[in-house]
mmCIF file of N, CA and C in Angstrom:
data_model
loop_
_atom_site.group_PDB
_atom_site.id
_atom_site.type_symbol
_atom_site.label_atom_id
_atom_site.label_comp_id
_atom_site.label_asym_id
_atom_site.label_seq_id
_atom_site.Cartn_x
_atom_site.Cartn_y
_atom_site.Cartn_z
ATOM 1 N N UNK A 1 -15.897 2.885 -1.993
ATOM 2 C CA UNK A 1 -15.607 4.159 -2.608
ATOM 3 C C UNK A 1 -16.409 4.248 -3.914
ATOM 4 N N UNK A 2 -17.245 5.431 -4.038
ATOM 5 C CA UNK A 2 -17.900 5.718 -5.355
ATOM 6 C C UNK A 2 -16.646 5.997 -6.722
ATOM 7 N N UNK A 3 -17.580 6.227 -7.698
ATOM 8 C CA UNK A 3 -16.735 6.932 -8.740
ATOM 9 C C UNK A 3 -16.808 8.607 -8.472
ATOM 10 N N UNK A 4 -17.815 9.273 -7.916
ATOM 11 C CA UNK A 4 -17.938 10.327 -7.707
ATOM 12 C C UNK A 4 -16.670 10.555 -6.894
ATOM 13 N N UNK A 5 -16.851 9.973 -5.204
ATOM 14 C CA UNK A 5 -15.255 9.791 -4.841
ATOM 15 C C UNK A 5 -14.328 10.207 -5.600
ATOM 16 N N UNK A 6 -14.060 8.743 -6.276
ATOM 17 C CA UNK A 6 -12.701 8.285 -6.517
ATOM 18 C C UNK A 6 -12.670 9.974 -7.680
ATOM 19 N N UNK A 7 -13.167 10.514 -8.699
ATOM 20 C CA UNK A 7 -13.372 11.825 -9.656
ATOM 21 C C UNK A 7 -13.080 12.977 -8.184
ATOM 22 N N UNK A 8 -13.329 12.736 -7.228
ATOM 23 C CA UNK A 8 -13.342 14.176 -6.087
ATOM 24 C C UNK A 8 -12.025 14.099 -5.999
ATOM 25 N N UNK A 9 -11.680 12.686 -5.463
ATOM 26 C CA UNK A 9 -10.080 12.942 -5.208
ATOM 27 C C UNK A 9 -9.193 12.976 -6.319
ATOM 28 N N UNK A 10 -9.501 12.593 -7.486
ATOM 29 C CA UNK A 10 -8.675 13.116 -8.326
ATOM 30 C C UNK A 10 -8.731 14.607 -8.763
ATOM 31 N N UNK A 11 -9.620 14.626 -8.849
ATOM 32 C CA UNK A 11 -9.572 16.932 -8.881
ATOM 33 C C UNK A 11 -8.677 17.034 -8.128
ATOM 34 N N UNK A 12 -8.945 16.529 -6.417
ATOM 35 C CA UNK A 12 -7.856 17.571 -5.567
ATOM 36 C C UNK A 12 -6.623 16.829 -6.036
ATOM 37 N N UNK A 13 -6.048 15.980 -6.146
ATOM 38 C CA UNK A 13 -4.666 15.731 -6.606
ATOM 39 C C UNK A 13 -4.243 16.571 -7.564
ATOM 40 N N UNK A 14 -5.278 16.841 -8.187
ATOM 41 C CA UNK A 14 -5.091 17.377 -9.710
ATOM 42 C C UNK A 14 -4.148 19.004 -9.168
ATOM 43 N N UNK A 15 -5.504 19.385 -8.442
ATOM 44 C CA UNK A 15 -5.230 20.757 -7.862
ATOM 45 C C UNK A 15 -4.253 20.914 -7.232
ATOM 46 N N UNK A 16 -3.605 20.186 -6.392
ATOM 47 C CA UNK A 16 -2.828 20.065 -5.186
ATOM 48 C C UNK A 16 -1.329 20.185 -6.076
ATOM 49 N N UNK A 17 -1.502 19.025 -7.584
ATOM 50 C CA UNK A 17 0.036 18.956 -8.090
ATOM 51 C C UNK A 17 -0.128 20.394 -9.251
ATOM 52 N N UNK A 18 -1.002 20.649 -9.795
ATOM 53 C CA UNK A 18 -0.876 22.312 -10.098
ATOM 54 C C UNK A 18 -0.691 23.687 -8.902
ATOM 55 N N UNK A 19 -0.934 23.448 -8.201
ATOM 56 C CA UNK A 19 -0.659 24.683 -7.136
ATOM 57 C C UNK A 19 0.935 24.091 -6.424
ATOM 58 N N UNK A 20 1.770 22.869 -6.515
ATOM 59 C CA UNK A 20 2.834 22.977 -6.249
ATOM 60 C C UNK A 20 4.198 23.291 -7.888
ATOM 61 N N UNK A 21 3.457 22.567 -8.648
ATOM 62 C CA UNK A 21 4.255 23.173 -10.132
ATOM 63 C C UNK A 21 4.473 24.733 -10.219
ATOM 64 N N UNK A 22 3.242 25.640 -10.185
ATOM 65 C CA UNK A 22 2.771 26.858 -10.245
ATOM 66 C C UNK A 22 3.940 27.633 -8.872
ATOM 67 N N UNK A 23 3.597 27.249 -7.876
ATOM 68 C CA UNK A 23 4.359 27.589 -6.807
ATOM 69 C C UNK A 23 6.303 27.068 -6.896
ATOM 70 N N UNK A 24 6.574 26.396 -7.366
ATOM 71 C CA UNK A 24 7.850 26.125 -7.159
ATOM 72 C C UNK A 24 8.747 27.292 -7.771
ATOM 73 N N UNK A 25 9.641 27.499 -6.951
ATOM 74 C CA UNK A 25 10.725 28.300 -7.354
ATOM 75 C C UNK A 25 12.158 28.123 -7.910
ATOM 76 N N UNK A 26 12.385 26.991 -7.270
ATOM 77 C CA UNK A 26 13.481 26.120 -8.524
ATOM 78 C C UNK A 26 12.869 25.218 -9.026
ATOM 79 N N UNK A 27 13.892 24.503 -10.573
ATOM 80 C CA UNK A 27 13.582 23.346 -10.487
ATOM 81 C C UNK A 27 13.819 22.503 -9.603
ATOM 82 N N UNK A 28 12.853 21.584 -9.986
ATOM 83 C CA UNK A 28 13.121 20.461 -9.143
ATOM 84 C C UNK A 28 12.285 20.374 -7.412
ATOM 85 N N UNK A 29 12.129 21.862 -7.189
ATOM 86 C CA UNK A 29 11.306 21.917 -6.054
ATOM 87 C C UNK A 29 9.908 21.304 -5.748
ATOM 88 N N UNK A 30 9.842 20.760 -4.875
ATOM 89 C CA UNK A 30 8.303 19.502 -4.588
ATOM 90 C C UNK A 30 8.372 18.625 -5.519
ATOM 91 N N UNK A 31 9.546 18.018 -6.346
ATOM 92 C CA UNK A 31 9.215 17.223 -7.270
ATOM 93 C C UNK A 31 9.112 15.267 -6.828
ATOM 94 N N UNK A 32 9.573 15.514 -5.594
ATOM 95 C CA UNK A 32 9.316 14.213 -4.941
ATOM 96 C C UNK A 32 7.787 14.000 -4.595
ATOM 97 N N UNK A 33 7.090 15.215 -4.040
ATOM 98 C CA UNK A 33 5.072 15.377 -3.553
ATOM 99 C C UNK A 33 4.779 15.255 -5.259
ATOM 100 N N UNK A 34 5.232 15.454 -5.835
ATOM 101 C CA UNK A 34 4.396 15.593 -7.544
ATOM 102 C C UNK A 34 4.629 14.156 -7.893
ATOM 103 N N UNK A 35 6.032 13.405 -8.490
ATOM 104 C CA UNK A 35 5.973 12.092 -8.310
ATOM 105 C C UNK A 35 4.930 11.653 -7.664
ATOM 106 N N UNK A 36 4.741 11.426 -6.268
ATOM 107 C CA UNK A 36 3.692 10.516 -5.460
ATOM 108 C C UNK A 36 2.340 11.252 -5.878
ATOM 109 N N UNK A 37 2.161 12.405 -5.895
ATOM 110 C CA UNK A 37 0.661 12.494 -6.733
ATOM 111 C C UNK A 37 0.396 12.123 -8.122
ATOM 112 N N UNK A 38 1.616 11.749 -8.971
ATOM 113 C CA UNK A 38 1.627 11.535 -10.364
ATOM 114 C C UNK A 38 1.171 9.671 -10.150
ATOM 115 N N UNK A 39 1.705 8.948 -9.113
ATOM 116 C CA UNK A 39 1.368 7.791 -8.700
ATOM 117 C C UNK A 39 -0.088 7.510 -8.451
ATOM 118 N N UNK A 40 -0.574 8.137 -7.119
ATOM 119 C CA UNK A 40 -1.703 8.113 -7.168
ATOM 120 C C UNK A 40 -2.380 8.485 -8.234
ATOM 121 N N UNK A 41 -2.417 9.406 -8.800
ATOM 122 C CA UNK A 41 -3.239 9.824 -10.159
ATOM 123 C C UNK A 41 -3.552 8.203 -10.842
ATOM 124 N N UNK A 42 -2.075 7.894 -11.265
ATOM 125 C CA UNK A 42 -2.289 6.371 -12.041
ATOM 126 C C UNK A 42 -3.345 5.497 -11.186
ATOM 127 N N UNK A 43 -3.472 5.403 -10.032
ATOM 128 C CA UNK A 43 -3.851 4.042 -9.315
ATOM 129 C C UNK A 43 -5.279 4.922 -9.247
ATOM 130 N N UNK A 44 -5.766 6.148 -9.274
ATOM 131 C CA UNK A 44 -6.717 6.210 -9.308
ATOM 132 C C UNK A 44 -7.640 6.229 -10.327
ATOM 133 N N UNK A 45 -6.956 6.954 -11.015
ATOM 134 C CA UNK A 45 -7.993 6.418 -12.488
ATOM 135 C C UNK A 45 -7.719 4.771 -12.452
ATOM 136 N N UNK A 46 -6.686 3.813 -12.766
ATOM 137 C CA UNK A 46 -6.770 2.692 -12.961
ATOM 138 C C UNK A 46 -8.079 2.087 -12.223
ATOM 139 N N UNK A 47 -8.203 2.303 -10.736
ATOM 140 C CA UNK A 47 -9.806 1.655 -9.884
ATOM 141 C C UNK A 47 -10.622 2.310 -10.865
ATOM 142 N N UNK A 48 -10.973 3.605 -11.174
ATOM 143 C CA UNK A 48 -11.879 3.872 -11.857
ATOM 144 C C UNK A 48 -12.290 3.026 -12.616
ATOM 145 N N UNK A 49 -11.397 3.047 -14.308
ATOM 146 C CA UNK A 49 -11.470 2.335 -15.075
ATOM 147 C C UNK A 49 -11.692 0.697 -14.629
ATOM 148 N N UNK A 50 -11.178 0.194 -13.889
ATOM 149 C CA UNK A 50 -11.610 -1.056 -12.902
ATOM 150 C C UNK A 50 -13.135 -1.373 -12.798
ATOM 151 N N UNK A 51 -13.583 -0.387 -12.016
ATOM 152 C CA UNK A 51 -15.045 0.246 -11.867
ATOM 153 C C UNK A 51 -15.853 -0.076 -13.047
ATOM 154 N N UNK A 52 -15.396 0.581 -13.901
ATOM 155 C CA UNK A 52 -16.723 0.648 -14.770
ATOM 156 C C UNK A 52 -16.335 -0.436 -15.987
ATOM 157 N N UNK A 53 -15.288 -1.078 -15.844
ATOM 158 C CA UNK A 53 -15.216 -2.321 -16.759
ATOM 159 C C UNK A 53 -15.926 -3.647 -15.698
ATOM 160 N N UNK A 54 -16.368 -3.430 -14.754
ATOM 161 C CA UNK A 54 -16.593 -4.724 -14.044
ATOM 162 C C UNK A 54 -18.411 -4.358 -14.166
ATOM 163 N N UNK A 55 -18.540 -2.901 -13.943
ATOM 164 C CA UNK A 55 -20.320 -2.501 -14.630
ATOM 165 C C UNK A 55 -21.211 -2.721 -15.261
ATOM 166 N N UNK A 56 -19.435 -2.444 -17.075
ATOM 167 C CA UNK A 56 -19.847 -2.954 -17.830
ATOM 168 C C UNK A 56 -20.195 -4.404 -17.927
ATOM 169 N N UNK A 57 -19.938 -5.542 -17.375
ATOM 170 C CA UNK A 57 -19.904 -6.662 -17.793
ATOM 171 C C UNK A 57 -20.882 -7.334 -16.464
ATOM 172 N N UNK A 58 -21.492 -6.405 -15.851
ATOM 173 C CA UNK A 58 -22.817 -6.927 -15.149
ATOM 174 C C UNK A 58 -22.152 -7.558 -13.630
ATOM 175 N N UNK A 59 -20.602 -7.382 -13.497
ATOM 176 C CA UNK A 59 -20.144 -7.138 -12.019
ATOM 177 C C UNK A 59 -20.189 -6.671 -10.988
ATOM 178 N N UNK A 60 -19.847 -6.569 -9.806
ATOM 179 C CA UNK A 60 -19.815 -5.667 -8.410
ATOM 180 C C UNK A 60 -18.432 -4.652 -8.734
ATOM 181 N N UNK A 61 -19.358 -3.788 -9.030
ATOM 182 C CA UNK A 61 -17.959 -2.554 -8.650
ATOM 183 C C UNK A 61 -16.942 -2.321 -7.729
ATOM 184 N N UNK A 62 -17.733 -2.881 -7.030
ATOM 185 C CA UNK A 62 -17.211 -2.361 -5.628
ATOM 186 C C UNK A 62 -15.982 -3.568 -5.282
ATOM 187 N N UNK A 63 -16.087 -4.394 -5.937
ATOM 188 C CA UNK A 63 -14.841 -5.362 -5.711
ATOM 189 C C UNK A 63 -13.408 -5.047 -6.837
ATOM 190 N N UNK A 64 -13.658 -3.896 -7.217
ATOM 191 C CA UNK A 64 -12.120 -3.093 -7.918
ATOM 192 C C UNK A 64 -11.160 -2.621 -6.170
ATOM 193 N N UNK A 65 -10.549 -3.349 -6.889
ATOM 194 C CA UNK A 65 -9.292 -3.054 -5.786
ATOM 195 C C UNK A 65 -8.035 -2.156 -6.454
ATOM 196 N N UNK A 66 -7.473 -1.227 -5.165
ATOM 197 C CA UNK A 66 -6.267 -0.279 -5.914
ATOM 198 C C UNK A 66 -5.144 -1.063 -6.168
ATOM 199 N N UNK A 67 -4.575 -1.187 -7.073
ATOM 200 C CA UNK A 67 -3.259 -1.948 -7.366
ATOM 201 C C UNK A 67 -2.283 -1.366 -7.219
ATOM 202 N N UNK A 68 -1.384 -1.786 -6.641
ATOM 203 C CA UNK A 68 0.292 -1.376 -6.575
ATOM 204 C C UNK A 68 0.605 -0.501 -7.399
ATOM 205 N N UNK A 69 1.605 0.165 -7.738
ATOM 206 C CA UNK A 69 2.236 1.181 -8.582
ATOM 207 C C UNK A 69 2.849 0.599 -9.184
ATOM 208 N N UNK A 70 3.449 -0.567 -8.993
ATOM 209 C CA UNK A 70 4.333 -0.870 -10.107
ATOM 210 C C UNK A 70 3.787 -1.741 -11.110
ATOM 211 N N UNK A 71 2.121 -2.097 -10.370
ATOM 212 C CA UNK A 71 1.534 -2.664 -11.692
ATOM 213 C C UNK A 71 0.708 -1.827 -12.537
ATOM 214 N N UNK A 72 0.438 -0.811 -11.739
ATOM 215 C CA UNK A 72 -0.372 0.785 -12.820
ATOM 216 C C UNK A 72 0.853 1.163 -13.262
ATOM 217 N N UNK A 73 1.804 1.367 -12.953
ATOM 218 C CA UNK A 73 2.963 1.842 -14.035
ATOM 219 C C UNK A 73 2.992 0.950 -14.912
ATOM 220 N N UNK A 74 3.335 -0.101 -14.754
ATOM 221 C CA UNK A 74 3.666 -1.028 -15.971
ATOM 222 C C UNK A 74 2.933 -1.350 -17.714
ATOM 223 N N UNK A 75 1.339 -0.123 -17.049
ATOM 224 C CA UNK A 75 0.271 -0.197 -18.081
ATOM 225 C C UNK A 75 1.106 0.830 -19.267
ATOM 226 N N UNK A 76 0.646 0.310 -20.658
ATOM 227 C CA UNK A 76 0.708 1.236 -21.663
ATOM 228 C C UNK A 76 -0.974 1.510 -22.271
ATOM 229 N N UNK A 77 -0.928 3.024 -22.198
ATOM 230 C CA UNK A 77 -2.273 3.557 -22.643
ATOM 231 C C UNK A 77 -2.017 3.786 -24.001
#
């Protein structure tokens, strides 16, 4: 997976969890699909950032692997 990729699919997540916020009619509606895109979001930037710290340091990119959620949650930015 490129970074171009991994930046494509984060737009559409992006898009996907604004057109269900925008669209909901109660609270609380789609807030279980927003959670799991709020997940992925984390694990995808995290490979990103993965990506280009292994670049930086004259590594294979391509050996960033997606990590679990409960270890991209566990990050403080």
């Amino acid at each position: 997976m490129s970074d171009k990729s991994i930046l494509d699919h984060i737009s559409a997540l992006v898009d996907e969890e604004q057109h269900l916020r925008d669209g909901a009619k109660a609270p609380g509606q789609n807030a279980e699909r927003i959670r799991h895109i709020e997940h992925q979001l984390d694990q995808c930037w995290d490979l990103l950032r993965q990506r280009r710290a292994k670049r930086e340091f004259g590594e294979d990119p391509s050996g960033a692997r997606v990590r679990d959620e409960k270890t991209v949650e566990g990050y403080e930015g």
